[in-house]
Short mmCIF file of C-alpha atoms and ligand atoms in Angstrom, two decimals:
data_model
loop_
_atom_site.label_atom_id
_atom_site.label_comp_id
_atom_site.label_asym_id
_atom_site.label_seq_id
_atom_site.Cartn_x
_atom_site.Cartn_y
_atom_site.Cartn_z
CA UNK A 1 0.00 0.00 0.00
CA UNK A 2 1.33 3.27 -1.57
CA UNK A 3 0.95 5.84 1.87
CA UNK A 4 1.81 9.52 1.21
CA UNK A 5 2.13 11.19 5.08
CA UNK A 6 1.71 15.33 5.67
CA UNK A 7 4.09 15.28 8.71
CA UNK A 8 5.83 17.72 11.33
CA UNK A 9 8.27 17.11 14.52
CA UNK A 10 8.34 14.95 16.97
CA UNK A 11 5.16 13.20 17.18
CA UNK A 12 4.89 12.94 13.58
CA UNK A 13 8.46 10.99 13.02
CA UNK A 14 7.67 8.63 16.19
CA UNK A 15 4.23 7.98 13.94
CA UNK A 16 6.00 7.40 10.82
CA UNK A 17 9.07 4.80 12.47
CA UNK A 18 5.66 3.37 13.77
CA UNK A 19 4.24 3.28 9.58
CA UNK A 20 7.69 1.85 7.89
CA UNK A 21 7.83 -0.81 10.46
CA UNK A 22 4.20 -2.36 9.20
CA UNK A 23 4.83 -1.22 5.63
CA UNK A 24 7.29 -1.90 3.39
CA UNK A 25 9.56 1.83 3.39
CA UNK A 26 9.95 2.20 -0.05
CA UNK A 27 5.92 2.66 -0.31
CA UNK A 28 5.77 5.54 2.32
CA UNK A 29 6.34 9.14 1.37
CA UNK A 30 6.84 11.57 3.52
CA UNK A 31 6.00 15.48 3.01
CA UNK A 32 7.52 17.53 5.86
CA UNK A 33 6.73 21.00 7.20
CA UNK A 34 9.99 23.58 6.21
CA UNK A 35 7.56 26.73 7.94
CA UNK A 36 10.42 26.17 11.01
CA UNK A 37 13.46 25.92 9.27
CA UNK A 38 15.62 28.38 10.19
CA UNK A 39 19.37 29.74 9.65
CA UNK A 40 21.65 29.77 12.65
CA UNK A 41 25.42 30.60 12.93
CA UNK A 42 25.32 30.90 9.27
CA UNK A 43 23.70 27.14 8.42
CA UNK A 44 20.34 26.23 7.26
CA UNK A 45 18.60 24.11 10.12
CA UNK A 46 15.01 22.12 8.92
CA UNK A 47 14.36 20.84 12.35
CA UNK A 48 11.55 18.90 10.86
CA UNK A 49 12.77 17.23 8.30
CA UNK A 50 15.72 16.01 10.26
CA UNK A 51 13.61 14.60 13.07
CA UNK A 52 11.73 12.53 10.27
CA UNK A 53 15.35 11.79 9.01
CA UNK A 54 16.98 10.99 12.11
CA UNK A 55 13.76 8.90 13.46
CA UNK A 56 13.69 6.61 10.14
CA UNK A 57 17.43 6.35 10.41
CA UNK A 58 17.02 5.17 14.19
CA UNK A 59 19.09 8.15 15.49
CA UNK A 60 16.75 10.13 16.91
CA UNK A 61 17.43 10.92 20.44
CA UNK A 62 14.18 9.61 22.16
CA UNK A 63 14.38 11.79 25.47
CA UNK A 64 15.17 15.53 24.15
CA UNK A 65 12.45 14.77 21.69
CA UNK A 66 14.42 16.35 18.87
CA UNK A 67 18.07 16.47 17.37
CA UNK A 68 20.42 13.20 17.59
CA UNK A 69 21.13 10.20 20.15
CA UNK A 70 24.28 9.90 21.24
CA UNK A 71 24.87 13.98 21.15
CA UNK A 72 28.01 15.86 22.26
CA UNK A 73 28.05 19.81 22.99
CA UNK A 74 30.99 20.60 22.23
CA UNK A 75 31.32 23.30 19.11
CA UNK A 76 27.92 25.18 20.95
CA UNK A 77 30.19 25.06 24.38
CA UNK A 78 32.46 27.14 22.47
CA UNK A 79 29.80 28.99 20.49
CA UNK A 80 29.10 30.02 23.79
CA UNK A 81 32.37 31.04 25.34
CA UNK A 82 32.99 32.97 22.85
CA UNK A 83 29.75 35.39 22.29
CA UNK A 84 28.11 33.21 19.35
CA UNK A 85 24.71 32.35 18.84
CA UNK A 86 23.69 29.69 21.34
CA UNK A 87 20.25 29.93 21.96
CA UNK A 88 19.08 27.42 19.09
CA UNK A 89 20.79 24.44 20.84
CA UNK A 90 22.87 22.40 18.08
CA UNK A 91 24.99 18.89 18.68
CA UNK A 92 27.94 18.44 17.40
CA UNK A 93 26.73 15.54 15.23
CA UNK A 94 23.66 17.52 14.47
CA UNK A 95 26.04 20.60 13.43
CA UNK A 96 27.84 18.03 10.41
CA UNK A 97 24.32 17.30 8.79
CA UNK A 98 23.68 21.18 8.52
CA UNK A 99 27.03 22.11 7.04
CA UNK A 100 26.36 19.00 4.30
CA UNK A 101 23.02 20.59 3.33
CA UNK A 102 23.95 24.91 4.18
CA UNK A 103 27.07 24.20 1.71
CA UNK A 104 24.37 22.06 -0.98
CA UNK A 105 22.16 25.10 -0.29
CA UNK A 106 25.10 27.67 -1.27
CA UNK A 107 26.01 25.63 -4.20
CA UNK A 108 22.14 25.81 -5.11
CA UNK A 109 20.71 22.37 -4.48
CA UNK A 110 17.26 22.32 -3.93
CA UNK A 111 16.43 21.24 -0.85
CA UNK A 112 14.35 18.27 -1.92
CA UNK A 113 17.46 17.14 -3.46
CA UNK A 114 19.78 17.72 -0.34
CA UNK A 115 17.34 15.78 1.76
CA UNK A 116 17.04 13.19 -0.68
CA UNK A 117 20.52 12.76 -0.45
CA UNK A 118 20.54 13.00 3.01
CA UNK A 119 17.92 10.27 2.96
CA UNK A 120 19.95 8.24 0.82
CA UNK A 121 23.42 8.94 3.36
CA UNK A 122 22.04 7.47 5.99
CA UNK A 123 20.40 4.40 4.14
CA UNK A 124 16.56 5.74 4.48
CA UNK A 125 14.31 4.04 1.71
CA UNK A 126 11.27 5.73 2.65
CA UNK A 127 11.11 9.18 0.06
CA UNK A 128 11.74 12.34 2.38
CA UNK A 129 10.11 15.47 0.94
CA UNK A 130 9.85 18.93 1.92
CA UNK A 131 6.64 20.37 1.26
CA UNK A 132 7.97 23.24 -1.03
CA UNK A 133 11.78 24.00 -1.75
CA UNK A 134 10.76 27.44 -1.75
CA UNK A 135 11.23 29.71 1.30
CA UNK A 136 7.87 29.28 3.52
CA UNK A 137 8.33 30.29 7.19
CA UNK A 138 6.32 30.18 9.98
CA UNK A 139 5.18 33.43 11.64
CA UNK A 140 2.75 33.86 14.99
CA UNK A 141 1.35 36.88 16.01
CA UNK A 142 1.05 37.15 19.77
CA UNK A 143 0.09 39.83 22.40
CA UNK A 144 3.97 40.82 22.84
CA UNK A 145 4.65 41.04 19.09
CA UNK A 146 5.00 38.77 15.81
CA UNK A 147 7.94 36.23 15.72
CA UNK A 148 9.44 33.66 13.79
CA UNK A 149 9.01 30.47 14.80
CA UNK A 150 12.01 29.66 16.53
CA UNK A 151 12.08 32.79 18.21
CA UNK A 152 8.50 32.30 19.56
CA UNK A 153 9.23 28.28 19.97
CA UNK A 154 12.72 27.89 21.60
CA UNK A 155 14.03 32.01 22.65
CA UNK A 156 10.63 32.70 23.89
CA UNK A 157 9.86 28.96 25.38
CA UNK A 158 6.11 29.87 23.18
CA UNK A 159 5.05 30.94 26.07
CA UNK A 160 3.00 33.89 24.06
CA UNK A 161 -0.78 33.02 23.32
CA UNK A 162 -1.12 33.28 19.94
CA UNK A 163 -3.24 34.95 18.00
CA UNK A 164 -2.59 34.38 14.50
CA UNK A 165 -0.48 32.29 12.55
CA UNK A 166 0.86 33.14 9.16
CA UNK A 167 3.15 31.55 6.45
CA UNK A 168 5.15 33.95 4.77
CA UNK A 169 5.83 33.18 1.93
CA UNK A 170 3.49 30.57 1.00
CA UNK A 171 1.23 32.64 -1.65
CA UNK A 172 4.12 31.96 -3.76
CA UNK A 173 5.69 28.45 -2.82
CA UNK A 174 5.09 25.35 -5.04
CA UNK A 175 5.08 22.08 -4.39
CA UNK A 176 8.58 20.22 -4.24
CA UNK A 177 9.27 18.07 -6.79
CA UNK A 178 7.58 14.23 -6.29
CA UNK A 179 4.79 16.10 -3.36
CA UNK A 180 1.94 16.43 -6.10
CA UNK A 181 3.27 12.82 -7.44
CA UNK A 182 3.54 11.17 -4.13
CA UNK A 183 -0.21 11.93 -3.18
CA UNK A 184 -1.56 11.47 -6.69
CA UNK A 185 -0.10 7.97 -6.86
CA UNK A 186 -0.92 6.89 -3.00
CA UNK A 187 -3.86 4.90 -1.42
CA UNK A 188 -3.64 6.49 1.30
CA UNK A 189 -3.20 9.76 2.95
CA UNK A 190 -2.07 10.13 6.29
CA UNK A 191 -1.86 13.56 8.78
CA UNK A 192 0.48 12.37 11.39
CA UNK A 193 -0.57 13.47 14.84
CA UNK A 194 1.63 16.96 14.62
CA UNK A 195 0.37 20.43 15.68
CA UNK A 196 -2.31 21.48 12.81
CA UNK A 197 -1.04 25.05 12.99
CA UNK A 198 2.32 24.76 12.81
CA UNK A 199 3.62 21.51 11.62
CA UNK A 200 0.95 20.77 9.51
CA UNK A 201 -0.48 24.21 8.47
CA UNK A 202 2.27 25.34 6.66
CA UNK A 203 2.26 21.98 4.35
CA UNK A 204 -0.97 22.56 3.60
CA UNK A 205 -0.58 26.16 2.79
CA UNK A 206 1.24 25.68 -0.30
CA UNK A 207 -1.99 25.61 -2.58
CA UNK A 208 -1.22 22.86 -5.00
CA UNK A 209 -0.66 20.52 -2.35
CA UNK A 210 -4.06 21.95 -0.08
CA UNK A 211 -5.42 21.51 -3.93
CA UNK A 212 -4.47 17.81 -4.38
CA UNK A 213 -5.78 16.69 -0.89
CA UNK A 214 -9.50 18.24 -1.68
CA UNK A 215 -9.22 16.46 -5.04
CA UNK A 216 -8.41 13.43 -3.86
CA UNK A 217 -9.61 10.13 -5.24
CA UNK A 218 -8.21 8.07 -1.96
CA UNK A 219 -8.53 8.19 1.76
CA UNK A 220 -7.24 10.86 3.98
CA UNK A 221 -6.57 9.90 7.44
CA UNK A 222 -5.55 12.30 10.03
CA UNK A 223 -4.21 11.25 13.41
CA UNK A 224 -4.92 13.38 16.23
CA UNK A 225 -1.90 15.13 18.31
CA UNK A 226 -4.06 15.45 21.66
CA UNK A 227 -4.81 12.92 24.18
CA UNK A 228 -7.62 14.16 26.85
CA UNK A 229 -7.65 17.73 25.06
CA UNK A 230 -4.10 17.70 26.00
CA UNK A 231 -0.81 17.76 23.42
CA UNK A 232 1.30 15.19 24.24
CA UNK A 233 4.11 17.42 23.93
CA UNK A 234 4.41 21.41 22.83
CA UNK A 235 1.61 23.96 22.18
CA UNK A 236 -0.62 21.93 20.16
CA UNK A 237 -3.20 22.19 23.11
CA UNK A 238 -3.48 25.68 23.86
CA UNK A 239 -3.03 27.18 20.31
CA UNK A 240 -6.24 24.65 19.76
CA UNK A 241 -8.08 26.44 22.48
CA UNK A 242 -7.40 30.26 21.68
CA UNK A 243 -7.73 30.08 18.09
CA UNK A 244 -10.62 27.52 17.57
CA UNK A 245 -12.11 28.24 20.80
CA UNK A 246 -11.25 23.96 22.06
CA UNK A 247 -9.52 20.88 22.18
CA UNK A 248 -12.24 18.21 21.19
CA UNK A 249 -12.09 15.97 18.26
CA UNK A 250 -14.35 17.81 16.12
CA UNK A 251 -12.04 20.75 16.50
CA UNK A 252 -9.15 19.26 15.27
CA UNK A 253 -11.18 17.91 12.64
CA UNK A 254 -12.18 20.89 11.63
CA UNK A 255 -8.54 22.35 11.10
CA UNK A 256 -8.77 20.24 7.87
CA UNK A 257 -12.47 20.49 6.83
CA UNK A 258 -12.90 19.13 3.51
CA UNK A 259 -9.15 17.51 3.40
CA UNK A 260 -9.72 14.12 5.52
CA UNK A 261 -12.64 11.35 5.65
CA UNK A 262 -11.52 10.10 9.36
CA UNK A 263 -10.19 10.91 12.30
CA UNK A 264 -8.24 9.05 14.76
CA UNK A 265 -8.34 9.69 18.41
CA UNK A 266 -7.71 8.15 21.65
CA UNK A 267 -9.81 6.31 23.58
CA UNK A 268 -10.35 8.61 26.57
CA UNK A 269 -11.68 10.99 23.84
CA UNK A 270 -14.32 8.06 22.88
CA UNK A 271 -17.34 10.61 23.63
CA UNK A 272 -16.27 13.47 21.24
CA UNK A 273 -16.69 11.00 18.36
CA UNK A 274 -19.65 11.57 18.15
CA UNK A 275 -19.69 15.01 16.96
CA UNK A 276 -17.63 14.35 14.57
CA UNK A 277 -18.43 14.98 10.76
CA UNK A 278 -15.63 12.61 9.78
CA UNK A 279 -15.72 9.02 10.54
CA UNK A 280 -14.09 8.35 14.13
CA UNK A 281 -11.32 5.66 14.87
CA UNK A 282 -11.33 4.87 17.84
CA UNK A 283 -7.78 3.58 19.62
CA UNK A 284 -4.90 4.05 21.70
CA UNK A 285 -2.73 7.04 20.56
CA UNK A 286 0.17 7.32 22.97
CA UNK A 287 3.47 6.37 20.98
CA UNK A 288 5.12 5.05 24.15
CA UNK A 289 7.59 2.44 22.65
CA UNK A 290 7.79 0.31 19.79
CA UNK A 291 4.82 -1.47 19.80
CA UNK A 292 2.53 1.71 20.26
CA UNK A 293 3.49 3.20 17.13
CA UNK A 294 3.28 0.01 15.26
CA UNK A 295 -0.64 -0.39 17.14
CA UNK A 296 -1.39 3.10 16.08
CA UNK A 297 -0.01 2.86 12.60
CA UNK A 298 -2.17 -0.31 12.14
CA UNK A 299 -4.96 1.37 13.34
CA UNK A 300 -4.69 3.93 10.73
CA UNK A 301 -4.19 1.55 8.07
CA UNK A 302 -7.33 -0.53 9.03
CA UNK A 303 -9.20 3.15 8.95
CA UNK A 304 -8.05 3.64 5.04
CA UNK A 305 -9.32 -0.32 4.57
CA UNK A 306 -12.60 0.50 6.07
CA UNK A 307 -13.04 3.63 4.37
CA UNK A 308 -12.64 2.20 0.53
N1 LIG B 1 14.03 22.77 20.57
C1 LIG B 1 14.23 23.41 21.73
O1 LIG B 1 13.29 23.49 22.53
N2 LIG B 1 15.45 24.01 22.02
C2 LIG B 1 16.50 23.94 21.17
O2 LIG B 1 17.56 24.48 21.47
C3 LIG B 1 16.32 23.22 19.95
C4 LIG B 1 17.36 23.05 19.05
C5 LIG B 1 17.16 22.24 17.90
C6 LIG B 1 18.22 21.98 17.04
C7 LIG B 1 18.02 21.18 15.93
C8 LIG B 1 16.77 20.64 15.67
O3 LIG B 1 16.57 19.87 14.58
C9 LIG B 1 15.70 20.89 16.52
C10 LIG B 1 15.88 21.69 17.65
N3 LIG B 1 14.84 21.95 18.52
C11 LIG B 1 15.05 22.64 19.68
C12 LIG B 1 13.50 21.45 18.24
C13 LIG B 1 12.70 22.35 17.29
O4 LIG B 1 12.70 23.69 17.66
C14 LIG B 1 11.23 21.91 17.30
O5 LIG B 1 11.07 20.60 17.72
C15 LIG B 1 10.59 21.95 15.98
O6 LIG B 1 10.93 23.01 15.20
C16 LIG B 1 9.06 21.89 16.14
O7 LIG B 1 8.60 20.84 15.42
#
């Protein structure tokens, strides 16, 4: 089965280890969010995409949640002691990927190609997209001004309420190369469980790709990121709350009206299926360990079954 997956950090790359483990790799395709990339000490970072990378490559470090296993500090120790830019915490091994792709960058590789590369360096079979290889970046507007996103994320701990999101750039961004052909050709969609306004927004605010979901001729399956009305990790939660006014099923749902047929959700949110305008699957979302993500990734799969 031919699965093309919209998906964004952390919770979305523990979903997708989850998806190549029951499929076979080479028929998963993922589209990442690049709305939080973002240049520091001179190199491009695309935290997302390398936590898809470094999860499928079985690097990711598990704890932190982002970045690599196995980590050493020691070029932002020095960063440090010497004045540098050190709030954007990056590993040593971490560092070595962005030189490979700031220096592909410079020489003007597309980024679908450096990640494809990437992909291919660390023996990844699953195809690792970027939603657009044009610049798209993630803005919120809160009560103490507008920031990017790692300024608002990681300087400012997003501890603003926000009150807008917006994706500069994206009026004018097209779809990477392969995006438009990976969800043509699937049989499935998937929308990992990843923050709808700022892992998955900004995927699906590149029009052609927004355009190929509401055309599509398959299932589209999104996962929910909250457990209880709560994000597992990150914002998720209370950007949910403030902009949608709550943290149900149906409003998650309803941050991609018209783009999915089903919705799953965790048990303990078993009574909000019910309002639900989508079809509800009903199972155990936590990725835990191992064996959760391959339970939830089944349960998705049997959702696309049911649905054709
Ligand atoms: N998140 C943090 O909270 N603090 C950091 O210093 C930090 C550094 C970092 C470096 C590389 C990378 O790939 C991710 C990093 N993240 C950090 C995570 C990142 O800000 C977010 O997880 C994503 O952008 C949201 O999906």
């Amino acid at each position: 089965m031919r699965v093309a997956a919209l998906s964004g950090g952390v919770g979305g790359a523990r979903f997708l280890s989850g998806l190549v483990d029951v499929l076979d790799p080479g028929e998963v395709a993922v589209i990442g969010n690049v709305g939080d990339d973002v240049e520091v000490l001179g190199l491009h970072v695309s935290p997302d995409l390398d936590s898809v990378l470094y999860a499928l490559a079985g690097i990711a470090d598990e704890e932190r949640g982002w970045g690599r296993s196995d980590e050493t500090w020691n070029a932002l120790e020095t960063v440090a002691a010497l004045g540098g830019e050190a709030w954007f915490r990056l590993g040593d091994r971490d560092l070595g990927l962005h030189l490979v792709r700031t220096r592909a960058l410079r020489d003007g590789t597309p980024l679908s190609a450096v990640t494809a590369d990437l992909a291919a360096s660390l023996r990844i079979e699953t195809r690792v997209l970027p939603a657009t290889d044009d610049p798209l970046r993630t803005h919120l507007l809160t009560p103490a001004g507008r920031f990017a996103f790692q300024q608002w994320f990681v300087a400012r701990g997003h501890r603003d309420e926000v009150d807008a999101v917006e994706y500069e750039g994206a009026g004018e961004a097209r779809a990477a190369p392969g995006v438009l052909e990976a969800l043509e050709t699937a049989d499935l969609i998937v929308l990992a469980p990843s923050n709808p306004y700022v892992s998955i927004g900004p995927i699906l605010a590149v029009a052609e790709i927004r355009l190929a979901l509401a055309r599509r001729r398959v299932p589209a399956v999104a996962v929910s990121p909250l457990i209880g009305g709560r994000a597992v990790k990150g914002p998720a939660d209370r950007m949910l709350q403030r902009l949608a006014g709550g943290t149900s099923p149906a409003h998650v749902a309803a941050r991609y009206e018209g783009l999915i047929d089903a919705l799953v959700l965790d048990e303990v949110d078993e009574a909000g299926a019910a309002e639900l305008s989508v079809r509800p699957i009903v199972t155990r979302t936590l990725m835990r360990d191992v064996s959760a993500r391959r339970r939830l990734a089944d349960a998705t799969l049997e959702a696309a079954g049911a649905l054709t």
